Tab-separated table of C-alpha atoms and ligand atoms in Angstrom:
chain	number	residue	atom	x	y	z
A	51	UNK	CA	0.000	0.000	0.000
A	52	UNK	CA	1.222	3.411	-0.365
A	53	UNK	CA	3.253	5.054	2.384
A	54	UNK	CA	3.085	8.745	2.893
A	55	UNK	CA	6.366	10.655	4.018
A	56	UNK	CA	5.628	12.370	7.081
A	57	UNK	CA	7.960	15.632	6.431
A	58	UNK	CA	7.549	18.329	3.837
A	59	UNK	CA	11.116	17.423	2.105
A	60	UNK	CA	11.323	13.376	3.841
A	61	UNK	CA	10.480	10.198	1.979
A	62	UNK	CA	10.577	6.328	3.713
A	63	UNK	CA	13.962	4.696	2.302
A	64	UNK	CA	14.170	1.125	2.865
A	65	UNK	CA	17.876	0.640	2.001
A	66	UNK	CA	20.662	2.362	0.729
A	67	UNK	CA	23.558	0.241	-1.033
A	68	UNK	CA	26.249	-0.198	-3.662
A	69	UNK	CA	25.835	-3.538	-6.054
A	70	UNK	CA	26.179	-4.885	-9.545
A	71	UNK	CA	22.662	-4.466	-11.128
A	72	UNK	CA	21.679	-7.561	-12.239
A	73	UNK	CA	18.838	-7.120	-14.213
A	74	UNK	CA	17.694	-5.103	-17.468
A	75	UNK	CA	19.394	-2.497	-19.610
A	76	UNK	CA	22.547	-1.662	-17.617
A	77	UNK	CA	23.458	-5.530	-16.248
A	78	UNK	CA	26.320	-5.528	-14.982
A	79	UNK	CA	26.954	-2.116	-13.960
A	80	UNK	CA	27.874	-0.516	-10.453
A	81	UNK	CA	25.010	1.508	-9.150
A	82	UNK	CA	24.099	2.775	-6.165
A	83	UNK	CA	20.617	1.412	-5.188
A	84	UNK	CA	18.117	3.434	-3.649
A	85	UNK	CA	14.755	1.642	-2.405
A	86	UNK	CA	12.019	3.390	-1.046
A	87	UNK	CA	9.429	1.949	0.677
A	88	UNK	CA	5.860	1.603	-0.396
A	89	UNK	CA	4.185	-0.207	-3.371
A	90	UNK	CA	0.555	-0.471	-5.364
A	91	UNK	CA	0.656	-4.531	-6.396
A	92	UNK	CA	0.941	-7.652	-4.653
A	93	UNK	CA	2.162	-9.630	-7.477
A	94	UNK	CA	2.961	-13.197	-6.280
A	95	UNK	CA	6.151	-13.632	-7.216
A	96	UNK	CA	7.387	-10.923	-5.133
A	97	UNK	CA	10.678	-10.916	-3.315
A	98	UNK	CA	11.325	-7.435	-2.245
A	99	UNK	CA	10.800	-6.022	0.834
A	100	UNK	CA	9.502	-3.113	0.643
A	101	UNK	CA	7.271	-2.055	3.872
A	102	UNK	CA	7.991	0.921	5.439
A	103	UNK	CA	9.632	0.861	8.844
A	104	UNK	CA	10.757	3.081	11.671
A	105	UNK	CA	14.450	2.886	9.833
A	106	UNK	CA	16.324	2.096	6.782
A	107	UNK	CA	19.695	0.388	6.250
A	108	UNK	CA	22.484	2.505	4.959
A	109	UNK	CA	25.603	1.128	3.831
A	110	UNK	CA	28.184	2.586	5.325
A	111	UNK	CA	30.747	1.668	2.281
A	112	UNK	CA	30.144	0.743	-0.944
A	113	UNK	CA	30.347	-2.808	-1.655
A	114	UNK	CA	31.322	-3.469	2.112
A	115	UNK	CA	27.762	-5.134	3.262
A	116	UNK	CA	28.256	-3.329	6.529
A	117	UNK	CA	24.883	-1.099	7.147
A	118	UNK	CA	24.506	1.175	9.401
A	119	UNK	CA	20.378	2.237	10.819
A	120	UNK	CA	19.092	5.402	9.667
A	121	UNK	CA	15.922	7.016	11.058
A	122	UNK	CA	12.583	6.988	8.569
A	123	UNK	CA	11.891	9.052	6.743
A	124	UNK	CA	15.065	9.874	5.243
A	125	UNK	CA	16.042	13.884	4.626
A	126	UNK	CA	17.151	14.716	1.249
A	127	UNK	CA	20.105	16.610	2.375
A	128	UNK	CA	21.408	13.355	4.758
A	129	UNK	CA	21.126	11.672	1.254
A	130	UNK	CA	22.890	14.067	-0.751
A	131	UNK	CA	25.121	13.870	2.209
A	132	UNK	CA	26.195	10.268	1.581
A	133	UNK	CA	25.991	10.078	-2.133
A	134	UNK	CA	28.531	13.398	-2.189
A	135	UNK	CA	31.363	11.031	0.314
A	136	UNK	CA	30.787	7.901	-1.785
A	137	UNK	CA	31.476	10.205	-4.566
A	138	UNK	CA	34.115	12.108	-3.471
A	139	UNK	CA	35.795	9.028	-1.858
A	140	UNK	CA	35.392	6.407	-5.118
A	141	UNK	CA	34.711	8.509	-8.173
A	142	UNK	CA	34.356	6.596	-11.012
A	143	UNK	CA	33.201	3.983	-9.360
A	144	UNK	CA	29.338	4.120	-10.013
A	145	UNK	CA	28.189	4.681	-13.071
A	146	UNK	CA	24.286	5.484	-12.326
A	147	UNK	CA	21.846	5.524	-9.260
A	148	UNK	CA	18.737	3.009	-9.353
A	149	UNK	CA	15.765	4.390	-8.187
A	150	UNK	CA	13.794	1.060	-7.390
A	151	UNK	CA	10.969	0.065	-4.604
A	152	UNK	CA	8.543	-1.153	-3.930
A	153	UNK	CA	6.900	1.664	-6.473
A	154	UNK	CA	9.041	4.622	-6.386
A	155	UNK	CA	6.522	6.495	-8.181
A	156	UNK	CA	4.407	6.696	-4.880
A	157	UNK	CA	6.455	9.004	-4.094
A	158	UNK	CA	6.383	11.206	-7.311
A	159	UNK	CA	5.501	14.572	-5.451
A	160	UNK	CA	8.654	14.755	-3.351
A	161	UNK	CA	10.775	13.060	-6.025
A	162	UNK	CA	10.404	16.406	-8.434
A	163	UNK	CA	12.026	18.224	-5.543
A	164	UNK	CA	14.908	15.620	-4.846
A	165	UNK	CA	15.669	14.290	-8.755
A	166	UNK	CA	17.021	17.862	-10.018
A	167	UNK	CA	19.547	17.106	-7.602
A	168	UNK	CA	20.735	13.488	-7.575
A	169	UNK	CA	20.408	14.093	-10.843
A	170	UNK	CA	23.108	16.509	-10.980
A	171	UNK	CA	25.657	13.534	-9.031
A	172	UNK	CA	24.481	10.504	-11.055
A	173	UNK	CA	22.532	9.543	-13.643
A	174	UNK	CA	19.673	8.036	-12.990
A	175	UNK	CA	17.374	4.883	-13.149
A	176	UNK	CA	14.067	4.149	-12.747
A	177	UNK	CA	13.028	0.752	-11.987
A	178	UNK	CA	9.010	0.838	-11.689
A	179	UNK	CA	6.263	-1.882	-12.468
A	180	UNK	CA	4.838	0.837	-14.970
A	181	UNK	CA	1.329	1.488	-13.438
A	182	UNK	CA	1.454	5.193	-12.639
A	183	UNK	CA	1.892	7.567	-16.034
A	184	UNK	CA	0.794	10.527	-14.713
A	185	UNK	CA	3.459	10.282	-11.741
A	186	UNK	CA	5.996	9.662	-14.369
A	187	UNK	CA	5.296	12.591	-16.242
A	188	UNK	CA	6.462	14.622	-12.840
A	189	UNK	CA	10.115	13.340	-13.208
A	190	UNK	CA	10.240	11.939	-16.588
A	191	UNK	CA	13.001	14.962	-17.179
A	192	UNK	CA	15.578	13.562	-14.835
A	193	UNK	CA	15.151	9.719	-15.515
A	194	UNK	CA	18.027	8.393	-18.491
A	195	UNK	CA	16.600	5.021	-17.975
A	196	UNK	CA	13.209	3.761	-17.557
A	197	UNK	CA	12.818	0.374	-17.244
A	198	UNK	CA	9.277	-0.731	-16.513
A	199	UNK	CA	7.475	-3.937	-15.946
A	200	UNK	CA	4.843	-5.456	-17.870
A	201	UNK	CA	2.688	-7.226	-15.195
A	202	UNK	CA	1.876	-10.845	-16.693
A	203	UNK	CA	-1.319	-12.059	-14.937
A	204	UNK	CA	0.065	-15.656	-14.983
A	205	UNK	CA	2.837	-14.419	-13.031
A	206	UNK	CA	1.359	-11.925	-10.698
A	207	UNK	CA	-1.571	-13.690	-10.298
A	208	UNK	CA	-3.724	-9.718	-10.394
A	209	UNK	CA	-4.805	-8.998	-13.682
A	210	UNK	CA	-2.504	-7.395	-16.572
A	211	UNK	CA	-3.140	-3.459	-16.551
A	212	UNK	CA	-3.042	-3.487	-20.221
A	213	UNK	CA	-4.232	-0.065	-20.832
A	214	UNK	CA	-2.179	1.746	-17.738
A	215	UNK	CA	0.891	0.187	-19.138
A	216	UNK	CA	0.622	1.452	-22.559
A	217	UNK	CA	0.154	4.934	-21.324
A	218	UNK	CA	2.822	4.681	-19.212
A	219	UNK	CA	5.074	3.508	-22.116
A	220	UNK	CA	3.942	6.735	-24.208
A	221	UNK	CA	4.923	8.574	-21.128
A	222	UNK	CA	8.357	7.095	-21.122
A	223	UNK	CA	9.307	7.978	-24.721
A	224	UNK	CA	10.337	10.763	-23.132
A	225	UNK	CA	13.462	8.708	-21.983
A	226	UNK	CA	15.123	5.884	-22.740
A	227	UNK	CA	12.918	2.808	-22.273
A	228	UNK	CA	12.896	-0.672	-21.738
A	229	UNK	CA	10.403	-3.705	-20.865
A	230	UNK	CA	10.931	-6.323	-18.382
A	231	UNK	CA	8.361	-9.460	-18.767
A	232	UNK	CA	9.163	-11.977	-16.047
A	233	UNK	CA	8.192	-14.712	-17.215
A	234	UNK	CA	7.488	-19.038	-15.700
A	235	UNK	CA	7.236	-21.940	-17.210
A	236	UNK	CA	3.554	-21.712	-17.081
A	237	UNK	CA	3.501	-18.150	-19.016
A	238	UNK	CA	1.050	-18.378	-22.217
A	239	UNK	CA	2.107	-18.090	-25.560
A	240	UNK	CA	-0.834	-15.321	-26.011
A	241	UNK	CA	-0.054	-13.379	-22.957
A	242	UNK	CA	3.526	-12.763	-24.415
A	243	UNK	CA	2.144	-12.044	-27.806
A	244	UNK	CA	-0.271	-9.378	-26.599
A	245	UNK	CA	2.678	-7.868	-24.628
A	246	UNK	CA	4.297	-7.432	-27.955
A	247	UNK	CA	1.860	-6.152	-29.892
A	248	UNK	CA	1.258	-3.724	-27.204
A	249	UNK	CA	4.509	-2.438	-26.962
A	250	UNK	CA	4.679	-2.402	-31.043
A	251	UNK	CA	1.587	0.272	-30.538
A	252	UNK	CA	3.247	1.901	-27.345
A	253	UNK	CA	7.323	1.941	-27.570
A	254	UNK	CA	8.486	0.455	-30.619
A	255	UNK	CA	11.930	1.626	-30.067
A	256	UNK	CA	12.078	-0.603	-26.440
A	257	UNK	CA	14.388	-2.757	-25.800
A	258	UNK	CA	12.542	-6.065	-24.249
A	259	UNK	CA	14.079	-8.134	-21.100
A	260	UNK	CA	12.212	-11.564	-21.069
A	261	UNK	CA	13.302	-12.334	-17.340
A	262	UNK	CA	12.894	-16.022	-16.453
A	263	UNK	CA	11.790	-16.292	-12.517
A	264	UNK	CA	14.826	-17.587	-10.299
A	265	UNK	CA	13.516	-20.490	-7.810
A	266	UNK	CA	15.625	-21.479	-5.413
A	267	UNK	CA	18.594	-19.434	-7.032
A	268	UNK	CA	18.381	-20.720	-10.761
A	269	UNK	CA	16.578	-20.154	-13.854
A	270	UNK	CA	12.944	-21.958	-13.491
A	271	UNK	CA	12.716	-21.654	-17.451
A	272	UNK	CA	13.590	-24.293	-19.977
A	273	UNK	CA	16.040	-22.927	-22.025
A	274	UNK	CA	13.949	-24.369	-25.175
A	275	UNK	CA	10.967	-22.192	-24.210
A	276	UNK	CA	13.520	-18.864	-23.516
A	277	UNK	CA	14.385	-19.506	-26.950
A	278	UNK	CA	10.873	-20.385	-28.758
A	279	UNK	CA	9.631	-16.881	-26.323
A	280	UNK	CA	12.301	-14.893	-27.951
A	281	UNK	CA	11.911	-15.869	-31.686
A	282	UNK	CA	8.088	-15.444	-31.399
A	283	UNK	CA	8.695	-11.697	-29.469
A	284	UNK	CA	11.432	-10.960	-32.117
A	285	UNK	CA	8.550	-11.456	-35.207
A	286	UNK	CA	6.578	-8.231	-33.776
A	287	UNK	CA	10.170	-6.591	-34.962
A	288	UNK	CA	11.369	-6.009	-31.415
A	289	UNK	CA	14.668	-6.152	-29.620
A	290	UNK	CA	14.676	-8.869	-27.108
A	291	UNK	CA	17.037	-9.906	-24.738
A	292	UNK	CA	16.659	-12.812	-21.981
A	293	UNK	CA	18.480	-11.988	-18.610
A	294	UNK	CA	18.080	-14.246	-15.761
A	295	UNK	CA	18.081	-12.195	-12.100
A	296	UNK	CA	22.251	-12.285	-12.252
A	297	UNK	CA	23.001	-10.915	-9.274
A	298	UNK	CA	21.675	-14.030	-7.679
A	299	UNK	CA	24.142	-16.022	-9.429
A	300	UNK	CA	26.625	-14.127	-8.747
A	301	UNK	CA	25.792	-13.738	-4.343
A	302	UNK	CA	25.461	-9.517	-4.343
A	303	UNK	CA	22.703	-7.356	-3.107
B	679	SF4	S1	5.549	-4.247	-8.210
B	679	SF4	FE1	7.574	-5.032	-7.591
B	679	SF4	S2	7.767	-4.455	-5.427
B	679	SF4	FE2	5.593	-4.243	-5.966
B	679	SF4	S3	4.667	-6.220	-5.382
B	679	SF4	FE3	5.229	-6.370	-7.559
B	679	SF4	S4	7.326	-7.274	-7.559
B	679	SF4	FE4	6.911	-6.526	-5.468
């Protein structure tokens, strides 16, 4: 459910950490991740946690794993605080900040007023499940990447937003876009197929992730149907690429 900050300039932060992003668009790079708390799904599948709590976890190094507790909600100047020493103390070391929940875009209002200025340190990322257009319209301006989700009913078990998404994906045009579809074994072949004839109508320049689930850390996709998912996604004339959750593979954050 949604989670109001309780100050003017405040928003709930759930953690605060340097990692290897594992999924989408910029695999593979070093970002710092910034979750905030809060989300509008339930989507079965879920492994975040995302709740809002009395305080966050803030790592006090990057890539050390060692977190020290901040109080909730977070200030934006204690943020800009950190992010300044990480980058002051390892420049060069991250190459964007991921903006990821929960929903971020809850928090849309008070992310106009801080995005001008992480902006300004790192570029930034916006990982959202792509349900709230009009919110990204607030921020679009300081977002380089949007990668959204396209809710699969089979997966979430709530039903596909169709509509929502495709405004959402005009909205994002704005920046640069991509599509993550995590997909299971049990995913139909006309659930994909109306995912890619929506995005043919929406974002025809997206890049699409098909992201097989990870059960007990590994791929729970045969890598026959990744293939047969890919070929029929790549007939609509759209980039596809199929990246597993690596970061659980490779035991990071
Ligand atoms: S949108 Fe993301 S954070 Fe929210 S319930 Fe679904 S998987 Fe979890």
């Amino acid at each position: 459910m949604p989670v109001p900050a309780t100050a003017a300039t405040d928003l709930p932060v759930v953690e605060l950490f340097s990692s290897i992003q594992g999924e989408g668009p910029l695999v593979g790079c070093r970002q710092i991740f910034l979750r905030l708390a809060g989300c509008n799904l339930n989507c079965a599948y879920c492994d975040t946690d995302f709740h809002m709590a009395k305080h966050c976890q803030v790592e006090s190094e990057p890539g050390c794993e060692e977190f020290v507790v901040w109080d909730n909600p977070v200030s934006l100047e204690a943020l800009l605080g950190h992010l300044r020493q990480w980058q002051q103390n390892w420049p060069h070391l991250h190459h964007s900040l991921s903006l990821t929940g929960g929903e971020p875009l809850l928090h849309a209002e008070m992310l106009a007023t801080w995005l001008p200025q992480i902006s300004q340190l790192l570029p930034v990322q916006l990982e959202t499940n792509g349900t709230l257009p009009e919110a990204l319209r607030r921020v679009v301006q300081w977002i380089n990447w949007v990668v959204m989700d396209v809710k699969l009913a089979s997966q979430t078990g709530e039903e596909t937003p169709w509509q929502t998404h495709g405004e959402f994906m005009t909205a994002a045009a704005e920046s640069s876009c991509s599509i993550k579809l995590v997909v299971g074994e049990n995913t139909p072949q006309d659930e994909l197929s109306r995912a890619a004839e929506l995005v043919v109508r929406c974002a025809p320049q997206a890049e699409i992730f098909l992201q097989p689930k990870t059960v007990g850390g590994k791929c729970s996709v045969p890598g026959n149907l990744l293939l047969r998912w890919q070929a029929l996604l790549a007939g609509y004339g759209l980039s596809v690429r199929v990246v597993p959750q690596t970061h659980c593979y490779l035991a990071v954050l």
